[in-house]
Coordinates of C-alpha atoms and ligand atoms in Angstrom, one line a residue:
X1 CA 114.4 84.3 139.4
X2 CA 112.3 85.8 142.8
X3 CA 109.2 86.7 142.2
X4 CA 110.2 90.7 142.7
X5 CA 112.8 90.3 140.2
X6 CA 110.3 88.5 137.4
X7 CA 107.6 91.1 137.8
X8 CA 110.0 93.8 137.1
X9 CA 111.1 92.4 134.1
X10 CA 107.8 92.1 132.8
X11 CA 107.4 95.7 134.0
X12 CA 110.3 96.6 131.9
X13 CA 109.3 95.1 128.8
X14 CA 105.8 96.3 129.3
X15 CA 107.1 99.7 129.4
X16 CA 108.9 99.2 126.3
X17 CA 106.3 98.0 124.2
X18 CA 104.0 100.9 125.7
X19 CA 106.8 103.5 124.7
X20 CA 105.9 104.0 121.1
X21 CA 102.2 103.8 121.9
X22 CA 102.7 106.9 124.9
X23 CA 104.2 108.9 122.1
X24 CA 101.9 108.1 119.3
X25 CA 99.0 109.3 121.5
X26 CA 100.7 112.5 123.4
X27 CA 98.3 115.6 122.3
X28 CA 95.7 113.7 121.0
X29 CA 92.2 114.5 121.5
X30 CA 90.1 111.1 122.7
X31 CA 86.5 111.1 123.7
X32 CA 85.2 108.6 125.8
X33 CA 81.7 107.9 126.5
X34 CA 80.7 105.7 129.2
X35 CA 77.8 103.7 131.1
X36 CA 76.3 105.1 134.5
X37 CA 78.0 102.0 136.0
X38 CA 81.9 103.4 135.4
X39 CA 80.8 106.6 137.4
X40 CA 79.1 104.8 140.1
X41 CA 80.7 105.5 143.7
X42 CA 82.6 101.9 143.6
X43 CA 84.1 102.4 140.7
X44 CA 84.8 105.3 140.1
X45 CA 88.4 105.3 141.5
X46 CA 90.1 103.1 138.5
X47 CA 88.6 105.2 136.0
X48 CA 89.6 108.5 137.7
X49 CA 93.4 106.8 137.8
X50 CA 93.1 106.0 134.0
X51 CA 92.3 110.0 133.4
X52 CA 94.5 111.2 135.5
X53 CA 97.3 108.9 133.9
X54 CA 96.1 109.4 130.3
X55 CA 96.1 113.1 131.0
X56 CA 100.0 112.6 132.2
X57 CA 100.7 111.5 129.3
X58 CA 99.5 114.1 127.5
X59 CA 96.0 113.5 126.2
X60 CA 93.5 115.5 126.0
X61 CA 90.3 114.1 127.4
X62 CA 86.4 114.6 126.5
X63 CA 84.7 112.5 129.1
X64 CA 80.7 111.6 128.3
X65 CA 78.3 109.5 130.5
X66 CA 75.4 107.9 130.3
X67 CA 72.9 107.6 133.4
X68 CA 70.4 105.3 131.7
X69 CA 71.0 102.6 134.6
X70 CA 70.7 105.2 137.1
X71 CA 67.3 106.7 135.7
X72 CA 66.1 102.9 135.8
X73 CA 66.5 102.5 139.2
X74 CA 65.1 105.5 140.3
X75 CA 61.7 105.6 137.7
X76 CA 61.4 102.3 137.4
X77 CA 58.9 102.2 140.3
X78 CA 57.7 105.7 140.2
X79 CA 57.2 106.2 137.0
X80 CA 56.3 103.7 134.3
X81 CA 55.4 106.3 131.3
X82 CA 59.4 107.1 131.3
X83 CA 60.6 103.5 129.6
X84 CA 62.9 103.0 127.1
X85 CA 61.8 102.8 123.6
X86 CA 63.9 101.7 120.8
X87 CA 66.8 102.2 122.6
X88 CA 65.7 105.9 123.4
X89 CA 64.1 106.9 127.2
X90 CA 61.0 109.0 126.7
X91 CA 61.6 111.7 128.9
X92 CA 59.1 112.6 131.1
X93 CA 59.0 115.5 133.5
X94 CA 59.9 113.8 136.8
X95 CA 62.7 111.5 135.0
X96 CA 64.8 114.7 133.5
X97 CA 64.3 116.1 136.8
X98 CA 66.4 112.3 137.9
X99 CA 68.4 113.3 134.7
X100 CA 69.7 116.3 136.3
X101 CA 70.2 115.1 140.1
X102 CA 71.9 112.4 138.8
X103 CA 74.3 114.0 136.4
X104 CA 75.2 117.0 139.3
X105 CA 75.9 113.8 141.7
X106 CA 78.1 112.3 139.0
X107 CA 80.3 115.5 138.2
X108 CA 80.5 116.5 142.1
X109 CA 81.8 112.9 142.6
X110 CA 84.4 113.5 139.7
X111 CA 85.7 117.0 140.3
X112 CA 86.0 115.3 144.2
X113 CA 88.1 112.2 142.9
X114 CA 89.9 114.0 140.8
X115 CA 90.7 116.6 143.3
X116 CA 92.6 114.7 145.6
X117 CA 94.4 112.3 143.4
X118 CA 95.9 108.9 143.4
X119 CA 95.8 108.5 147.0
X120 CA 98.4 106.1 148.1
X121 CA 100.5 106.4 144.8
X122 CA 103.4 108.1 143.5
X123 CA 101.4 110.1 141.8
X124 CA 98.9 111.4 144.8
X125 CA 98.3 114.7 145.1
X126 CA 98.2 115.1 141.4
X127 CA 95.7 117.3 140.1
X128 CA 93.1 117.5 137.3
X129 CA 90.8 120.4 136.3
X130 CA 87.4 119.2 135.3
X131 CA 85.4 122.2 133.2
X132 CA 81.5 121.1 132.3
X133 CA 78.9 123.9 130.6
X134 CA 76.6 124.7 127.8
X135 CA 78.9 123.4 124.7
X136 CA 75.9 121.1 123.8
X137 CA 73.0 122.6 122.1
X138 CA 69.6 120.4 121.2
X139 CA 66.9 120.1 119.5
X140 CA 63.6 118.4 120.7
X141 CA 64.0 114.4 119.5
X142 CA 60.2 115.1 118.6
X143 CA 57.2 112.0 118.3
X144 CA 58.1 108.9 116.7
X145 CA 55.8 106.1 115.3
X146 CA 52.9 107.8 117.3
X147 CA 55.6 108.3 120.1
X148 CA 56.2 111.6 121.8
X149 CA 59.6 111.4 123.6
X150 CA 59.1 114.7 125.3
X151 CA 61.9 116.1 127.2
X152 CA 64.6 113.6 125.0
X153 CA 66.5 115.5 122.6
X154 CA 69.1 115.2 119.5
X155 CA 72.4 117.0 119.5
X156 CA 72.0 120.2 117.5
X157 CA 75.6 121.9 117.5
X158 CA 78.6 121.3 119.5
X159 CA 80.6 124.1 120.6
X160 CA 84.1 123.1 119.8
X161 CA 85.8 126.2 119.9
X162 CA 85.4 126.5 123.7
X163 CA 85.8 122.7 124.3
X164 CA 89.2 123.0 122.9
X165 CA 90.3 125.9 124.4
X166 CA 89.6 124.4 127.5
X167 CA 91.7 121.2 126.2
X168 CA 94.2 123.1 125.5
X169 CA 94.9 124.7 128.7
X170 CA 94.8 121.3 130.1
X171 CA 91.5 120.5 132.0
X172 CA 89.5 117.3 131.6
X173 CA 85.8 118.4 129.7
X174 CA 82.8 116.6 131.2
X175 CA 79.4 116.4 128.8
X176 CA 76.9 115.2 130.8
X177 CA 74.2 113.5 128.8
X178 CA 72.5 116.9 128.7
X179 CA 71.4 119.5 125.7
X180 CA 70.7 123.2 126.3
X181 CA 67.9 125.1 123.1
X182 CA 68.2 128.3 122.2
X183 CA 64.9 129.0 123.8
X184 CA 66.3 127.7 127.5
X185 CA 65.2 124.0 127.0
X186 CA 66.8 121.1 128.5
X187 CA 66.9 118.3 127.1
X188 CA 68.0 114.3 127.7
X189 CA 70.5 113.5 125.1
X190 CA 72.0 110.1 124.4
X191 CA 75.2 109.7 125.6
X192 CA 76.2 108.0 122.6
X193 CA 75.2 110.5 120.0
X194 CA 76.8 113.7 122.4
X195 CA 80.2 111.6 122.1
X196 CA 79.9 111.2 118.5
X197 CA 79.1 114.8 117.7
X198 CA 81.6 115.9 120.1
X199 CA 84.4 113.8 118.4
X200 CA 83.3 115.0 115.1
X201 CA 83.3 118.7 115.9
X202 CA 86.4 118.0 117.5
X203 CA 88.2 116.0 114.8
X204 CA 88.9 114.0 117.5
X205 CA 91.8 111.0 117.2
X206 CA 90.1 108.8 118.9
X207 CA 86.2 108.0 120.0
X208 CA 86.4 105.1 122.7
X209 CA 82.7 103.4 123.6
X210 CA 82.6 101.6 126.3
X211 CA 80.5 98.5 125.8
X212 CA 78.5 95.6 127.4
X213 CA 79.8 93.3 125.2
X214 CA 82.1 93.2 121.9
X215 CA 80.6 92.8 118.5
X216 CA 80.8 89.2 117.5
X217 CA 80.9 88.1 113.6
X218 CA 78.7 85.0 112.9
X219 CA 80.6 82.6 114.2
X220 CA 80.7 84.1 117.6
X221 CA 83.8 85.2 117.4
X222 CA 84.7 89.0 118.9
X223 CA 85.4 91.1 115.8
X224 CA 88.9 92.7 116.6
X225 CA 89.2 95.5 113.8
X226 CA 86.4 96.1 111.1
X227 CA 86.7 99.3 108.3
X228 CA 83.1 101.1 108.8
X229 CA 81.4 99.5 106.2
X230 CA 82.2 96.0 107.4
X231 CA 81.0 97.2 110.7
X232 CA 77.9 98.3 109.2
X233 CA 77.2 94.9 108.2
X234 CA 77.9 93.2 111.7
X235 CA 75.4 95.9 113.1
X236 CA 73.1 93.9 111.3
X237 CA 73.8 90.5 112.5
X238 CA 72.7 91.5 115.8
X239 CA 69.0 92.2 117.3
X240 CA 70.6 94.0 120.6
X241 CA 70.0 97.3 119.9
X242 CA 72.3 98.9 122.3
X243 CA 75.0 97.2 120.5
X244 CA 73.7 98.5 117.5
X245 CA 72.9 102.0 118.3
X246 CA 77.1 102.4 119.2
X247 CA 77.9 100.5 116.1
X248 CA 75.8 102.7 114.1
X249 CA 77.7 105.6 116.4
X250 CA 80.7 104.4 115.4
X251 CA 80.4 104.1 111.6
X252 CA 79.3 107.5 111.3
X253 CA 81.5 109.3 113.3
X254 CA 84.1 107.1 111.0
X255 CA 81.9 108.3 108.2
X256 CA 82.5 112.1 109.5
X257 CA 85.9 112.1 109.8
X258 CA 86.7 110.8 113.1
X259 CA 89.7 108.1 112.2
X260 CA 89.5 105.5 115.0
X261 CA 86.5 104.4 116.8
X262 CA 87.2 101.5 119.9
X263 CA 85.3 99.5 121.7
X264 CA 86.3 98.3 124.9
X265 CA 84.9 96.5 127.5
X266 CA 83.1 98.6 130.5
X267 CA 83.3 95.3 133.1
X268 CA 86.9 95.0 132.4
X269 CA 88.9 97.3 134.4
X270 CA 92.2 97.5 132.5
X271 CA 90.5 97.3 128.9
X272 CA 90.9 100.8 128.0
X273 CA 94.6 101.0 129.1
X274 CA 95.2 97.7 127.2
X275 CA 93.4 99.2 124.2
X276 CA 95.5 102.1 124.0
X277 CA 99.5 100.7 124.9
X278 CA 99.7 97.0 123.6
X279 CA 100.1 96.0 120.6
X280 CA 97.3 93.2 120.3
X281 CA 94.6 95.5 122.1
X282 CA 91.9 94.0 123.7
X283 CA 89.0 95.5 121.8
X284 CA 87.0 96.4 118.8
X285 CA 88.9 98.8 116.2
X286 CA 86.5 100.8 114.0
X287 CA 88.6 102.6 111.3
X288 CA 86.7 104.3 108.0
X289 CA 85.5 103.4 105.3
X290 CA 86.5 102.5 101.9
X291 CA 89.5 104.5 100.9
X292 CA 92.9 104.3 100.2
X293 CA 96.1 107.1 101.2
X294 CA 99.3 107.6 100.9
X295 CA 100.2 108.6 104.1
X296 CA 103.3 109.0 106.6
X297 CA 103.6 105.7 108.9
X298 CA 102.6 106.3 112.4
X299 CA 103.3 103.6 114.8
X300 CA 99.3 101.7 114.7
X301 CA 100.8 100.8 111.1
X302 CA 103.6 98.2 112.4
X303 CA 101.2 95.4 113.0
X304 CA 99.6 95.9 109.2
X305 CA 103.7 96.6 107.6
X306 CA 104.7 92.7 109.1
X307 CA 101.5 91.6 107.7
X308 CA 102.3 93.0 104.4
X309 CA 106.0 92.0 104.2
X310 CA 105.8 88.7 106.0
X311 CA 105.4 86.9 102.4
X312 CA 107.9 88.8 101.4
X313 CA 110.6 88.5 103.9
X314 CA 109.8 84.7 103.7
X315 CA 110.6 84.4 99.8
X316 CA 113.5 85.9 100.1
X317 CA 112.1 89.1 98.2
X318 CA 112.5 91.7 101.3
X319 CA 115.2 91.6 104.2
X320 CA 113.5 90.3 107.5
X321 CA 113.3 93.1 109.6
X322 CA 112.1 92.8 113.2
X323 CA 108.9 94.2 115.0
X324 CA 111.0 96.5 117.5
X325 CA 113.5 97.4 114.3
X326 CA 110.4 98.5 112.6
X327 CA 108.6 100.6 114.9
X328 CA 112.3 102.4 116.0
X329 CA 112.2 103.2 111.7
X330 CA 108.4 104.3 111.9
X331 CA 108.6 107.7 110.9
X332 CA 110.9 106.3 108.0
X333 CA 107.9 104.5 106.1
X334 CA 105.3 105.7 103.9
X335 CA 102.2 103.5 103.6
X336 CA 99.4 103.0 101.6
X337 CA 95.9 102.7 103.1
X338 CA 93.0 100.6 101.8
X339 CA 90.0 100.8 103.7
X340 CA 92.2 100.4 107.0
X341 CA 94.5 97.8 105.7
X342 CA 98.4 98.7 104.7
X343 CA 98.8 97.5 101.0
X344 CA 101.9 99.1 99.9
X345 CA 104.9 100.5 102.0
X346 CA 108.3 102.0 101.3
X347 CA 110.5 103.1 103.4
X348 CA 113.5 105.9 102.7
X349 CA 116.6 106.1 105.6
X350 CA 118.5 109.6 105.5
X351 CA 121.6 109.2 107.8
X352 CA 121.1 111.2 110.6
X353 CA 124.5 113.3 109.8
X354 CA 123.6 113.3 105.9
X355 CA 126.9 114.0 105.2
X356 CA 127.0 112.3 101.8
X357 CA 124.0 113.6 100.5
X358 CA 122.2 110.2 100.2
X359 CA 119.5 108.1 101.3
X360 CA 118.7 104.7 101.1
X361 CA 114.9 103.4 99.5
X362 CA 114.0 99.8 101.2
X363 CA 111.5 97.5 102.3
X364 CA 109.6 98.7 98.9
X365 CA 106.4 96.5 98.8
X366 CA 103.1 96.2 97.5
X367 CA 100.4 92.9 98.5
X368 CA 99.7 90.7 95.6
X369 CA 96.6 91.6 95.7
X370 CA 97.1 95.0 95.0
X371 CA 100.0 95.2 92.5
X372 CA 99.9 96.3 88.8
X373 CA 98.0 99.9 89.9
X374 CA 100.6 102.1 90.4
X375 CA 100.9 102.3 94.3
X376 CA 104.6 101.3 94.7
X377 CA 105.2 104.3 91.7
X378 CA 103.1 106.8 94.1
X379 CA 105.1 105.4 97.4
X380 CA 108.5 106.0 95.6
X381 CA 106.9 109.6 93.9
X382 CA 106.6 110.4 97.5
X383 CA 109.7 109.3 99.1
X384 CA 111.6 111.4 96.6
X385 CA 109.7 114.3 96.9
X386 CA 111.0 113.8 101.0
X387 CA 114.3 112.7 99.8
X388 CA 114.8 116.2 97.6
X389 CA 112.9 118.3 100.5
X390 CA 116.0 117.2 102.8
X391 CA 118.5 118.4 100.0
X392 CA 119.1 114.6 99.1
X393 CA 120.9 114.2 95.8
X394 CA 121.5 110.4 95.4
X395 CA 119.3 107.7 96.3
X396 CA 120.6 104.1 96.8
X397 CA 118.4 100.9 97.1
X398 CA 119.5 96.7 97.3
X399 CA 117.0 94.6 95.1
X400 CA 117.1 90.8 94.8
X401 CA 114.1 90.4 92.3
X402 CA 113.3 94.0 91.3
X403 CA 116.0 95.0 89.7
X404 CA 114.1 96.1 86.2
X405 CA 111.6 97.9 88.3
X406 CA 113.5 100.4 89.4
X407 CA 115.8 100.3 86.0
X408 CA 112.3 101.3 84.5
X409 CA 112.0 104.1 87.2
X410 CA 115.4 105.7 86.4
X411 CA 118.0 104.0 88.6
X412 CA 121.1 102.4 87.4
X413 CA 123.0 99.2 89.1
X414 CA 126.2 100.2 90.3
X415 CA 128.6 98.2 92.2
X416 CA 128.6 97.8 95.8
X417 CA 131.8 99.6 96.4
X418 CA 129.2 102.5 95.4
X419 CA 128.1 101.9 98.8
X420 CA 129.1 104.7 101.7
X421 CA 131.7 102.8 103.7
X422 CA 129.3 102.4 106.3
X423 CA 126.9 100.6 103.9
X424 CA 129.5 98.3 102.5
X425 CA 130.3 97.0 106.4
X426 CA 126.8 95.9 106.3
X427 CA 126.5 94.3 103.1
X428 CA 125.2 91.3 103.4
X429 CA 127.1 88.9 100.5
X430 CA 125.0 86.0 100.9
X431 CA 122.0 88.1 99.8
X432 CA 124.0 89.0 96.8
X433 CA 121.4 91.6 96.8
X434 CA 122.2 94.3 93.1
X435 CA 122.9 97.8 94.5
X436 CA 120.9 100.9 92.5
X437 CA 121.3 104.0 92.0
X438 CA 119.4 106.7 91.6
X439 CA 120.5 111.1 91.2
X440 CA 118.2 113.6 91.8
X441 CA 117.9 116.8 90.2
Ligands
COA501 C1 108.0 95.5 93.0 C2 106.6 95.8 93.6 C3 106.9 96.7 94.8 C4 105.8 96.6 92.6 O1 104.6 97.0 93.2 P1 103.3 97.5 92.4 O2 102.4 98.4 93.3 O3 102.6 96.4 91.7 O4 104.0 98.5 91.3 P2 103.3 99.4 90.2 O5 101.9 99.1 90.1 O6 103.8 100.8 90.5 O7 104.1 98.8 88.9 C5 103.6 97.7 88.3 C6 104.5 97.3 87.1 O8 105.7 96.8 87.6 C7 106.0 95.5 87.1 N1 106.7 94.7 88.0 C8 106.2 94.2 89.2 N2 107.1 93.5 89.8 C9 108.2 93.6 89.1 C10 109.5 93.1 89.2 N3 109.9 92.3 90.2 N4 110.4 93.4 88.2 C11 110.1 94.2 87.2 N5 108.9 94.7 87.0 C12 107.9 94.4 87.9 C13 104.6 95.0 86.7 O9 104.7 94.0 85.8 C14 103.9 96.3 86.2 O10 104.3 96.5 84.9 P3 103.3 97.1 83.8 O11 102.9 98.5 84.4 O12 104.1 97.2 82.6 O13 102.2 96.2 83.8 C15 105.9 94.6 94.0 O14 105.9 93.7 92.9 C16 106.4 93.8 95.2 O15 106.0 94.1 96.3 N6 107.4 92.9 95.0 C17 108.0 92.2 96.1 C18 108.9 93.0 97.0 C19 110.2 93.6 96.3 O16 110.9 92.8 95.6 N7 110.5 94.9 96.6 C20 111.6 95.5 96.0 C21 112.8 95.4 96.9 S1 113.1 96.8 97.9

């Protein structure tokens, strides 16, 4: 194959895996917060191609960033009393008048990139909107161990009301790492902390950090997905207190609601794209705490269903069903969520005419860790409460090894001439599977 025709392949089936991710993520909210060097004047082209794409595609965007590198180049020599302590500048009066040079430079060179475009690309000419103000109120950060931090500040309130009005008529919200008081103060905020409160105010989908470096466990190994509490622990392992300060970050805007913190690399061009449209990522997923749900599937939940079923499909117990077969039945699943992990799943298939009046229950599993509490009864409560919402009166099901299961939850076996004529075609006889039924009043 040429070398044309190979890369459109892999174009192709790039795309395809991408699709389900493109419309998981359409109308989401996603913050990002990012280091002075993303917004520098060499780089700032890739990221503005990323927002202008991810807007495409119909996200809306909350863009934060820092100027900490910037302020160290410029204060470094004039000013020694504004260092870095703890993590946290104190700002003196000459660095927050840097702070706010720096952060008009950085939104002028924005609303310019994003004015004209993707130059030299299909898409050139498209436009974004970018919309900064006051939606970030603060409070003094105050004196610390003997410390005064001066001009350095703490968010206060987040006005999300206005941020998501402005969302929602499409343009791209810049927070600067900049707080306004009631009395007319201004204050230096920590980017970090102004993207965490935004997401939470927000109920944001999605908090993305960009990062140095990824957390790494003890054995040096890059932590690929942690529930908050775990990540609380790795925090710990670690004396760099950047990394710590965006872990902590994370965990509580998990903590407050927001459902999926990342991590990406800031050095790596494509690691935010890759985060967001493959299956394997390329990052560090922060999901919260400990807690379980019963939840519709969405499409992040494939990767945690094979998981699940693997064992299952192995044994015999479950029919194998493929990756793509499972995220095109997605929105057929119910799941049930463990402190980030899928423990249980179930899955109910209406026909799409439902001319007969009946569904089918399937791929019913719970992990053996997990069994004997009730969770499969819950997932099968809830598929037919769906199953009677969509006028549904009879619910079939093929069991290998459960059969007195769902004899205990009111089914009875029937023969597989019971089957719709449809069903029956796809019977598989080696299986020799027992067909239930179940009516619903
Ligand atoms: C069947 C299964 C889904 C039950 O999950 P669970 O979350 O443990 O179910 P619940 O907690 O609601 O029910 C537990 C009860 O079911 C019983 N049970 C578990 N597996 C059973 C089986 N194969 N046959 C009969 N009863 C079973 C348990 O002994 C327990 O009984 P108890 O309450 O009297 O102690 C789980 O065992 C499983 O994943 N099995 C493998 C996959 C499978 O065969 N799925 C069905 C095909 S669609």
């Amino acid at each position: 194959m040429s070398n044309t025709a190979s890369n459109s392949t892999d174009s192709i089936a790039w795309f395809r895996e991408a699709s389900p991710y493109i419309h998981a993520h359409r109308g989401k909210t996603m913050v990002l917060c990012l280091p002075a060097s993303m917004v520098a004047p060499e780089r700032i082209d890739t990221l503005v191609a990323d927002l202008i794409l991810l807007s495409h595609l119909g996200l809306q965007l909350v863009l934060c960033f820092g100027l900490r590198s910037e302020l160290d180049a410029q204060l470094t020599s004039s000013d020694q009393s504004a260092s870095v302590v703890d993590d946290r500048r104190i700002t003196t009066d000459a660095a927050l008048t840097a702070l706010l040079q720096s952060a008009g430079d950085v939104r002028a060179r924005l609303e310019a990139q994003l004015s004209q475009g993707l130059p030299n690309t299909p898409m050139s000419g498209t436009h974004l909107s970018v919309c900064s103000g006051n939606f970030i109120s603060a409070q003094p950060y105050g004196i610390h161990n003997g410390v005064d931090y001066l001009h350095t500040g703490t968010v206060r309130h987040v006005n999300a009301p206005t941020i998501n009005s402005l969302l929602e008529s499409g343009q791209l919200v810049v927070l600067p790492p900049i707080g306004y008081s009631p009395t007319g103060d201004i204050f230096n905020v920590k980017t970090e902390e102004i993207a965490s409160e935004a997401a939470i105010a927000l109920n944001a989908d999605k908090l993305v950090y960009f990062v140095d470096q990824l957390p790494v466990d003890e054995a040096g190994t890059v932590i690929r997905q942690a529930s908050s509490i775990e990540m609380n622990a790795a925090a710990l392992n670690t004396d760099n207190k950047k990394i710590v300060n965006t872990l902590n970050c994370s965990v509580q805007s998990c903590k407050r609601g927001v459902a999926r913190v990342h991590l990406v690399e800031s050095n790596k061009p494509d690691a935010l794209l890759k985060e967001l449209f493959t299956r394997d990522g390329g990052g560090t997923l922060v999901t919260a705490g400990l807690w379980e749900s019963i939840r519709q599937a969405q499409i992040q939940d494939v990767g945690g269903i094979i998981k699940l079923i693997e064992p299952m499909q192995q044994n015999g117990s479950l029919v194998t069903r493929s990756r793509e077969q499972l995220e095109l039945d997605i929105d057929s699943f119910m799941v049930c969520e463990r402190d980030g992990m899928i423990v249980a799943c179930a899955a109910l298939f209406i026909p799409s005419d439902n001319a007969d009046g009946y569904a089918q229950i399937a791929c019913v599993a719970t992990h053996e860790d997990y069994q004997g509490a009730g969770r499969a009864d819950k997932l099968l409560l809830a598929l037919e409460k769906r199953a009677r919402t969509a006028n549904i009166t009879r619910i079939l099901l093929l069991s290998t090894r459960a059969a007195h299961w769902f004899i205990q939850r009111g089914f009875n076996e029937v023969g597989v001439d019971t089957l719709p004529a449809s069903q029956q075609s796809l019977y598989n006889a080696q299986r020799n599977s027992k067909v239930f039924e179940k009516l619903l009043k």
